[in-house]
Every structure is written in C-alpha cells, then in structure tokens.
Amino acid sequence: KLDVYFDTYVASRPHASTMYGHEGYLLFKQLPSPFDSGLLADTFDYVNVKVGAFDIDFGDDNYRRSNNGRVQRNPLVGNPLVDPNVEEIGGEVYSLKGPVYWLFGMGSGTTTEHFDYGANPSFHGKLWAYPLPDVRTSVSAYHVDLSGSADKSYLYSSGRSGGTFASVFGGGDNPGHILPQAGKDVTAIQGDVTWNRWP
C-alpha cells in the first residue's frame, strides 16, 4: 500500500547529454504496521498522501500533457502556450471518494535547483467532480509569495523537459511559452472542463 516512484529523463532539450531527475516521491495508500489500525489508519480509506518532489497537481492538463519523449497522450505534441507545470518538494493530500473530490498541497515554492534562503512555501488546492458521464470539471488554485527571497515563481516556466516553442516566445532554456505572472507574488486560478469519450 506504499508506492515509491522515481523517473529520469535520459536526454531532454535543456540537458541533451545528461541523465536528469524529474520526479521522486512516496504515495501512501495505507499506513504500515504498527500504525495500520485505529482512527489514523481508517483515514486512509478516504485519502491518499503524496510526499517528495513531484509535479504539483494544478489544472487537468497534467494528465495528458507531453512530457519529454512521452507524447502519446497529447495529439498536438506541443503543450498549451500557457502551461502551468512545476516540480516542487512538498506534499499533497487528496480524497478518494466523491461525488466532489478535493486536494490540498503545500510545496517548497520553487523548483529544487532554485531553492533559495527566505523562500516561503506555496499552497495549492483543487476541487473536481463528474457531473455527467464522460465529463470532468475542476477548479485549481495556487499561491506563493517569494518576495523575501532572490527567487521567483516557476509555475509557468519550469517544464523540465524544455518546451517545443523555445526561441519562438523565449530563448535559452525557457520553455518558450507565454509566461503570465512569472514574478515573486503569484496567485493563479484555473478552471477545466474535460470530455472523455472513447473511441
């Protein structure tokens, strides 16, 4: 009832000749012995807990976005021009039973390679539901205030595999997407409606 997850990029656009870590986290679905009984253990019938370094769950596009060489889920290959995708060290607690599901998370406020003294943690949350067959709705929120540090928010600019639009909207290692609120005090809210129909 405990998943250990870790993945790497063998090569990516910003790190073409380097093995590069992407995510590494623990997902607690139950507690191990001797904590597997009592009220705390019963809580895990309703929630899962994720801790480590991972892409925070903001918006729904992270379920179908391109990720380095993994593009099978995204027929357009390139991700949206506004692409909230950041890997932070932190934790998330999310519900397993509906009809309305919820998630609350806290992170380091910045990516692992940019962590700076004086950085405040980030907070994010999500509510989602399935109001009709094949239809998913969600609303996500994120906030970080890094005004006490030398760093800035990377919510919209830290795709670790690099972006397919680089040098179109930005040069260097910038993913090349449109970067709203890439400052120090960032509050973002996003709503999503997804229709999944097979075939």
XYZ file of N, CA and C in Angstrom:
597
model
N 0.824 -1.217 0.000
C 0.000 0.000 0.000
C 0.854 1.260 0.000
N 2.108 1.132 -0.357
C 3.015 2.266 -0.462
C 3.712 2.202 -1.811
N 3.539 3.244 -2.622
C 4.211 3.306 -3.916
C 5.431 4.207 -3.800
N 6.544 3.753 -4.352
C 7.746 4.566 -4.461
C 7.955 4.842 -5.938
N 7.995 6.122 -6.309
C 8.062 6.487 -7.720
C 9.268 7.382 -7.961
N 9.981 7.087 -9.046
C 11.117 7.920 -9.445
C 11.282 7.792 -10.946
N 11.480 8.915 -11.632
C 11.740 8.830 -13.058
C 12.811 9.834 -13.463
N 13.456 9.534 -14.567
C 14.520 10.389 -15.083
C 14.290 10.641 -16.566
N 14.910 11.693 -17.060
C 14.994 11.930 -18.493
C 16.374 11.471 -18.942
N 16.426 10.546 -19.882
C 17.709 10.125 -20.436
C 18.355 11.301 -21.166
N 17.550 12.064 -21.873
C 18.007 13.297 -22.523
C 16.793 14.195 -22.677
N 17.012 15.481 -22.563
C 15.951 16.452 -22.786
C 16.555 17.650 -23.493
N 15.691 18.520 -23.994
C 16.209 19.647 -24.759
C 17.160 20.531 -23.946
N 16.847 20.875 -22.685
C 17.803 21.690 -21.934
C 19.022 20.903 -21.449
N 18.917 19.570 -21.405
C 20.000 18.729 -20.881
C 20.217 17.560 -21.836
N 20.670 17.876 -23.011
C 20.701 16.882 -24.088
C 21.636 15.717 -23.805
N 22.706 15.915 -23.058
C 23.680 14.842 -22.822
C 23.713 14.426 -21.356
N 22.600 14.612 -20.635
C 22.596 14.382 -19.190
C 21.401 13.530 -18.787
N 21.644 12.583 -17.853
C 20.535 11.934 -17.155
C 20.012 12.944 -16.139
N 18.732 13.232 -16.172
C 18.197 14.334 -15.388
C 16.988 13.861 -14.599
N 17.002 14.043 -13.284
C 15.882 13.620 -12.456
C 14.659 14.474 -12.687
N 13.509 13.835 -12.718
C 12.251 14.560 -12.890
C 11.461 14.528 -11.587
N 10.892 13.385 -11.248
C 10.101 13.263 -10.034
C 10.640 12.137 -9.158
N 10.409 12.258 -7.854
C 10.714 11.191 -6.910
C 9.866 11.387 -5.672
N 8.940 10.442 -5.400
C 8.042 10.651 -4.269
C 7.528 9.320 -3.714
N 6.928 9.397 -2.525
C 6.237 8.285 -1.884
C 4.744 8.570 -1.921
N 3.946 7.560 -2.238
C 2.495 7.675 -2.229
C 1.952 6.692 -1.197
N 1.432 7.225 -0.091
C 0.894 6.401 0.994
C -0.581 6.144 0.743
N -0.930 4.855 0.520
C -2.326 4.462 0.349
C -2.878 3.852 1.641
N -1.999 3.355 2.486
C -2.300 2.843 3.816
C -1.066 3.084 4.666
N -1.201 2.966 5.960
C -0.046 3.102 6.838
C 0.536 1.724 7.147
N 1.852 1.624 7.278
C 2.463 0.333 7.614
C 2.257 -0.003 9.097
N 2.483 -1.243 9.438
C 2.428 -1.685 10.827
C 3.533 -0.972 11.611
N 3.313 -0.573 12.826
C 2.166 -0.819 13.720
C 1.099 0.269 13.658
N 1.098 1.104 12.613
C 0.141 2.210 12.524
C -1.057 1.861 11.655
N -1.254 0.577 11.378
C -2.283 0.163 10.424
C -3.627 -0.124 11.065
N -3.868 0.392 12.270
C -5.170 0.251 12.909
C -5.474 1.536 13.661
N -6.751 1.732 13.954
C -7.152 2.926 14.676
C -7.650 4.016 13.747
N -7.938 5.175 14.339
C -8.548 6.285 13.608
C -7.647 6.798 12.487
N -6.349 6.938 12.746
C -5.449 7.442 11.710
C -5.396 6.498 10.517
N -5.349 5.193 10.779
C -5.326 4.223 9.688
C -6.635 4.245 8.904
N -7.762 4.423 9.611
C -9.060 4.464 8.934
C -9.167 5.666 7.996
N -8.437 6.733 8.298
C -8.448 7.918 7.445
C -7.990 7.589 6.033
N -7.088 6.606 5.915
C -6.554 6.257 4.605
C -7.536 5.451 3.756
N -8.706 5.146 4.287
C -9.783 4.618 3.445
C -10.402 5.735 2.603
N -10.121 6.986 2.970
C -10.732 8.130 2.306
C -9.734 9.037 1.601
N -8.450 8.947 1.959
C -7.444 9.829 1.371
C -6.181 9.058 1.016
N -5.402 9.620 0.104
C -4.021 9.215 -0.148
C -3.130 10.412 0.169
N -1.865 10.126 0.512
C -0.903 11.174 0.842
C 0.332 10.978 -0.019
N 0.764 12.054 -0.675
C 1.965 12.024 -1.518
C 2.989 12.977 -0.919
N 4.249 12.519 -0.765
C 5.327 13.380 -0.271
C 6.578 13.138 -1.100
N 7.320 14.210 -1.367
C 8.546 14.092 -2.136
C 8.700 15.257 -3.075
N 9.320 15.008 -4.215
C 9.497 16.014 -5.264
C 8.667 15.565 -6.461
N 7.687 16.386 -6.863
C 6.764 15.952 -7.914
C 6.131 17.162 -8.580
N 5.536 16.925 -9.764
C 4.753 17.954 -10.443
C 3.477 18.174 -9.638
N 3.285 19.384 -9.146
C 2.092 19.639 -8.343
C 0.847 19.480 -9.210
N -0.251 19.102 -8.580
C -1.499 18.842 -9.301
C -2.289 20.144 -9.427
N -1.935 20.928 -10.441
C -2.627 22.191 -10.730
C -3.185 22.084 -12.140
N -4.484 22.269 -12.274
C -5.118 22.114 -13.579
C -5.214 20.643 -13.950
N -5.906 20.379 -15.060
C -6.095 18.996 -15.508
C -5.222 18.623 -16.697
N -4.543 19.581 -17.287
C -3.740 19.259 -18.463
C -2.546 18.382 -18.132
N -2.135 18.349 -16.846
C -1.006 17.493 -16.476
C -1.308 16.008 -16.676
N -2.578 15.634 -16.850
C -2.928 14.239 -17.099
C -2.755 13.835 -18.564
N -2.595 14.829 -19.451
C -2.497 14.488 -20.870
C -1.447 15.311 -21.604
N -0.594 16.020 -20.851
C 0.419 16.865 -21.481
C 1.583 16.011 -21.985
N 2.310 16.539 -22.955
C 3.559 15.911 -23.386
C 4.595 16.077 -22.291
N 5.415 15.064 -22.103
C 6.442 15.104 -21.069
C 7.708 14.502 -21.648
N 8.600 15.351 -22.129
C 9.828 14.908 -22.787
C 9.471 13.986 -23.956
N 9.892 12.723 -23.951
C 9.592 11.829 -25.065
C 8.213 11.206 -24.990
N 7.494 11.423 -23.897
C 6.178 10.812 -23.724
C 5.107 11.739 -24.298
N 4.749 11.502 -25.548
C 3.805 12.389 -26.234
C 2.567 11.643 -26.724
N 2.415 10.371 -26.364
C 1.310 9.579 -26.912
C -0.048 10.101 -26.458
N -0.118 10.711 -25.260
C -1.415 11.155 -24.747
C -1.825 12.511 -25.294
N -0.911 13.177 -26.012
C -1.178 14.535 -26.473
C -1.045 14.587 -27.987
N -2.148 14.590 -28.729
C -2.059 14.531 -30.183
C -1.393 15.752 -30.805
N -1.321 16.867 -30.084
C -0.709 18.071 -30.626
C 0.792 18.129 -30.337
N 1.314 17.185 -29.555
C 2.728 17.090 -29.179
C 3.166 18.290 -28.353
N 3.024 19.504 -28.892
C 3.343 20.699 -28.121
C 2.278 20.944 -27.079
N 2.688 21.433 -25.911
C 1.730 21.720 -24.844
C 1.097 23.098 -25.045
N 0.072 23.428 -24.266
C -0.551 24.746 -24.412
C 0.467 25.869 -24.228
N 0.206 27.013 -24.824
C 1.136 28.139 -24.712
C 1.220 28.659 -23.284
N 0.136 28.569 -22.532
C 0.165 28.858 -21.104
C 0.140 27.500 -20.412
N 1.276 27.108 -19.832
C 1.484 25.720 -19.395
C 1.919 25.675 -17.933
N 0.972 25.651 -16.983
C 1.357 25.574 -15.574
C 1.870 24.173 -15.240
N 3.159 24.067 -15.006
C 3.765 22.762 -14.730
C 5.054 23.007 -13.955
N 5.028 22.711 -12.659
C 6.214 22.945 -11.834
C 6.417 21.765 -10.893
N 7.653 21.380 -10.727
C 8.034 20.315 -9.803
C 8.572 20.969 -8.539
N 7.927 20.690 -7.398
C 8.349 21.232 -6.115
C 8.501 20.099 -5.105
N 9.253 20.354 -4.059
C 9.339 19.423 -2.926
C 8.192 19.756 -1.990
N 7.396 18.762 -1.623
C 6.273 19.050 -0.749
C 5.402 17.838 -0.527
N 4.120 18.097 -0.299
C 3.172 17.024 -0.036
C 1.783 17.392 -0.510
N 0.993 16.367 -0.787
C -0.412 16.533 -1.179
C -1.255 15.499 -0.462
N -2.438 15.906 -0.061
C -3.453 15.000 0.473
C -4.657 15.124 -0.436
N -5.163 13.986 -0.927
C -6.322 14.073 -1.810
C -7.332 12.978 -1.485
N -8.602 13.290 -1.741
C -9.699 12.392 -1.392
C -9.876 11.302 -2.434
N -10.465 10.189 -1.986
C -10.701 9.041 -2.849
C -12.183 8.823 -3.150
N -13.061 9.472 -2.399
C -14.489 9.221 -2.545
C -15.223 10.521 -2.807
N -16.137 10.493 -3.765
C -16.880 11.674 -4.196
C -18.209 11.789 -3.485
N -19.129 12.524 -4.096
C -19.170 12.931 -5.502
C -18.272 14.124 -5.846
N -17.900 14.941 -4.849
C -16.959 16.037 -5.084
C -15.635 15.655 -4.427
N -14.584 15.650 -5.217
C -13.262 15.270 -4.725
C -12.457 16.531 -4.423
N -11.460 16.410 -3.552
C -10.657 17.564 -3.166
C -9.192 17.168 -3.022
N -8.335 18.174 -3.109
C -6.895 18.007 -2.927
C -6.353 19.263 -2.267
N -5.434 19.089 -1.330
C -4.716 20.215 -0.736
C -3.237 19.873 -0.706
N -2.405 20.818 -1.110
C -0.969 20.574 -1.132
C -0.170 21.782 -0.689
N 1.052 21.485 -0.259
C 1.997 22.514 0.150
C 3.339 22.154 -0.454
N 4.052 23.154 -0.988
C 5.327 22.880 -1.636
C 6.408 23.862 -1.212
N 7.580 23.666 -1.766
C 8.732 24.491 -1.423
C 8.637 25.896 -2.007
N 7.723 26.119 -2.938
C 7.550 27.429 -3.529
C 8.382 27.652 -4.769
N 9.329 26.769 -5.019
C 10.189 26.892 -6.188
C 10.738 25.513 -6.527
N 11.396 25.389 -7.648
C 11.933 24.096 -8.054
C 13.166 23.749 -7.233
N 13.558 22.488 -7.251
C 14.660 22.030 -6.408
C 15.964 22.733 -6.725
N 16.246 23.000 -7.989
C 17.524 23.619 -8.333
C 17.543 25.118 -8.087
N 16.389 25.712 -7.731
C 16.333 27.150 -7.498
C 15.983 27.498 -6.063
N 15.996 26.549 -5.156
C 15.586 26.820 -3.783
C 16.530 27.838 -3.153
N 15.940 28.873 -2.533
C 16.738 29.990 -2.035
C 16.330 30.324 -0.613
N 17.276 30.819 0.184
C 17.004 31.268 1.539
C 15.933 32.361 1.514
N 14.990 32.286 2.430
C 13.929 33.281 2.500
C 12.710 32.949 1.674
N 12.731 31.823 0.975
C 11.572 31.436 0.156
C 10.449 30.940 1.058
N 9.234 31.373 0.784
C 8.063 30.896 1.508
C 7.470 29.690 0.795
N 6.749 28.849 1.519
C 6.114 27.706 0.856
C 4.968 28.147 -0.047
N 4.644 27.283 -0.995
C 3.478 27.506 -1.852
C 2.332 26.644 -1.341
N 1.127 27.045 -1.681
C -0.075 26.303 -1.318
C -0.918 26.134 -2.575
N -1.468 24.941 -2.748
C -2.346 24.720 -3.893
C -3.485 23.793 -3.492
N -4.576 23.917 -4.220
C -5.744 23.098 -3.935
C -6.541 22.858 -5.206
N -7.405 21.859 -5.127
C -8.222 21.522 -6.291
C -9.525 20.881 -5.819
N -10.607 21.194 -6.527
C -11.894 20.512 -6.380
C -12.277 19.981 -7.744
N -12.800 18.743 -7.802
C -13.239 18.202 -9.078
C -14.417 17.256 -8.892
N -15.172 17.078 -9.967
C -16.362 16.222 -9.932
C -16.648 15.725 -11.337
N -17.569 14.771 -11.426
C -18.002 14.188 -12.695
C -19.511 14.387 -12.801
N -19.960 15.589 -13.223
C -21.390 15.900 -13.206
C -22.202 15.113 -14.232
N -21.575 14.683 -15.327
C -22.233 13.910 -16.377
C -21.310 12.769 -16.784
N -21.848 11.717 -17.375
C -20.974 10.660 -17.871
C -19.952 11.223 -18.856
N -18.708 10.841 -18.700
C -17.596 11.243 -19.577
C -17.175 12.702 -19.411
N -17.778 13.441 -18.467
C -17.438 14.852 -18.271
C -16.804 15.037 -16.893
N -15.651 15.724 -16.888
C -14.959 16.047 -15.638
C -14.819 17.569 -15.557
N -15.156 18.137 -14.411
C -14.956 19.560 -14.169
C -14.017 19.713 -12.983
N -13.192 20.755 -13.011
C -12.298 21.004 -11.882
C -11.963 22.473 -11.790
N -11.593 22.896 -10.595
C -11.063 24.235 -10.368
C -9.838 24.080 -9.468
N -8.744 24.752 -9.857
C -7.477 24.664 -9.133
C -7.045 26.063 -8.705
N -6.325 26.140 -7.583
C -5.787 27.408 -7.104
C -4.366 27.178 -6.603
N -3.533 28.220 -6.754
C -2.121 28.156 -6.350
C -1.704 29.532 -5.844
N -0.910 29.557 -4.768
C -0.385 30.831 -4.269
C 1.013 30.640 -3.708
N 1.898 31.576 -4.027
C 3.235 31.626 -3.438
C 3.666 33.084 -3.355
N 4.377 33.423 -2.277
C 4.943 34.762 -2.123
C 6.428 34.616 -1.836
N 7.248 34.922 -2.818
C 8.700 34.789 -2.703
C 9.382 36.152 -2.588
N 8.644 37.154 -2.111
C 9.208 38.498 -2.046
C 10.364 38.590 -1.050
N 10.477 37.640 -0.121
C 11.581 37.655 0.832
C 12.810 36.922 0.347
N 12.801 36.444 -0.891
C 13.941 35.695 -1.420
C 14.400 36.319 -2.736
N 15.494 35.812 -3.237
C 16.001 36.293 -4.532
C 15.365 35.550 -5.687
N 14.473 34.616 -5.391
C 13.902 33.763 -6.429
C 12.566 34.298 -6.907
N 11.999 33.614 -7.918
C 10.696 33.952 -8.468
C 9.911 32.665 -8.656
N 8.635 32.803 -8.951
C 7.794 31.629 -9.170
C 8.085 30.996 -10.530
N 8.084 29.662 -10.557
C 8.325 28.923 -11.797
C 7.089 28.146 -12.247
N 5.917 28.532 -11.738
C 4.694 27.786 -12.067
C 4.494 27.645 -13.570
N 4.802 28.699 -14.340
C 4.549 28.677 -15.775
C 5.813 28.517 -16.619
N 6.954 28.327 -15.994
C 8.186 28.365 -16.792
C 9.196 27.286 -16.443
N 8.763 26.190 -15.824
C 9.780 25.239 -15.371
C 9.617 23.849 -15.963
N 8.961 23.709 -17.106
C 8.862 22.385 -17.710
C 10.246 21.766 -17.849
N 10.526 20.711 -17.085
C 11.892 20.194 -17.003
C 12.401 19.609 -18.309
N 11.493 19.212 -19.177
C 11.952 18.656 -20.453
C 12.153 19.739 -21.506
N 11.907 20.997 -21.127
C 12.008 22.074 -22.107
C 10.754 22.118 -22.949
N 10.568 23.195 -23.652
C 9.341 23.375 -24.415
C 9.567 23.283 -25.900
N 8.510 22.948 -26.607
C 8.603 22.815 -28.057
C 8.560 24.163 -28.758
N 8.269 25.229 -28.018
C 8.166 26.552 -28.624
C 9.332 27.451 -28.233
N 10.422 26.884 -27.770
C 11.578 27.690 -27.384
C 12.076 28.486 -28.582
N 12.581 29.655 -28.296
C 13.084 30.603 -29.304
C 11.965 31.164 -30.171
N 10.722 30.789 -29.905
C 9.593 31.428 -30.570
C 9.071 32.543 -29.660
N 8.760 32.184 -28.406
C 8.317 33.168 -27.428
C 9.399 33.476 -26.397
N 10.507 32.740 -26.388
C 11.585 32.983 -25.441
C 12.791 32.173 -25.831
N 13.973 32.652 -25.515
C 15.194 31.947 -25.901
C 15.799 31.180 -24.741
N 16.960 30.618 -24.959
C 17.672 29.872 -23.925
C 16.921 28.635 -23.504
N 16.973 28.314 -22.205
C 16.285 27.141 -21.680
C 14.828 27.418 -21.348
N 14.378 28.631 -21.538
C 12.984 28.958 -21.311
C 12.109 28.036 -22.160
N 11.043 27.472 -21.576
C 10.209 26.571 -22.380
C 9.592 27.205 -23.604
N 9.619 28.529 -23.698
C 9.126 29.174 -24.905
C 7.648 29.402 -24.923
N 7.014 29.294 -23.780
C 5.584 29.525 -23.704
C 5.313 30.948 -23.227
N 4.046 31.308 -23.200
C 3.649 32.608 -22.667
C 3.657 32.490 -21.146
N 4.319 33.425 -20.467
C 4.579 33.304 -19.039
C 3.825 34.368 -18.243
N 2.565 34.120 -17.893
C 1.851 35.093 -17.056
C 2.338 35.009 -15.615
N 2.379 36.116 -14.945
C 2.719 36.171 -13.516
C 3.965 35.375 -13.176
N 5.063 35.632 -13.864
C 6.305 34.937 -13.550
C 7.098 35.727 -12.524
N 6.400 36.382 -11.596
C 7.053 37.227 -10.611
C 7.225 36.535 -9.278
N 7.243 37.339 -8.211
C 7.517 36.811 -6.878
C 6.249 36.474 -6.097
N 5.198 37.255 -6.280
C 3.949 37.028 -5.561
C 2.896 36.601 -6.581
N 2.613 35.306 -6.625
C 1.779 34.749 -7.686
C 0.558 34.053 -7.090
N -0.603 34.414 -7.592
C -1.844 33.705 -7.295
C -2.462 33.305 -8.626
N -2.739 32.037 -8.786
C -3.290 31.529 -10.050
C -4.523 30.685 -9.759
N -5.542 30.845 -10.593
C -6.762 30.036 -10.514
C -7.080 29.555 -11.924
N -7.420 28.288 -12.036
C -7.719 27.715 -13.350
C -8.922 26.795 -13.251
N -9.817 26.913 -14.227
C -10.951 26.004 -14.330
C -10.799 25.119 -15.554
N -11.245 23.889 -15.455
C -11.139 22.940 -16.562
C -12.447 22.179 -16.730
N -12.819 21.945 -17.992
C -13.907 21.038 -18.340
C -13.346 20.067 -19.357
N -13.437 18.796 -19.068
C -12.883 17.762 -19.954
C -13.966 16.780 -20.338
N -14.045 16.480 -21.616
C -14.962 15.461 -22.114
C -14.135 14.323 -22.662
N -14.220 13.172 -22.045
C -13.502 11.971 -22.484
C -14.495 10.988 -23.062
N -14.331 10.706 -24.331
C -15.247 9.762 -24.990
C -14.403 8.788 -25.794
N -14.672 7.513 -25.654
C -13.927 6.506 -26.391
C -14.881 5.692 -27.249
N -14.648 5.495 -28.535
C -13.461 5.994 -29.251
C -13.606 7.471 -29.576
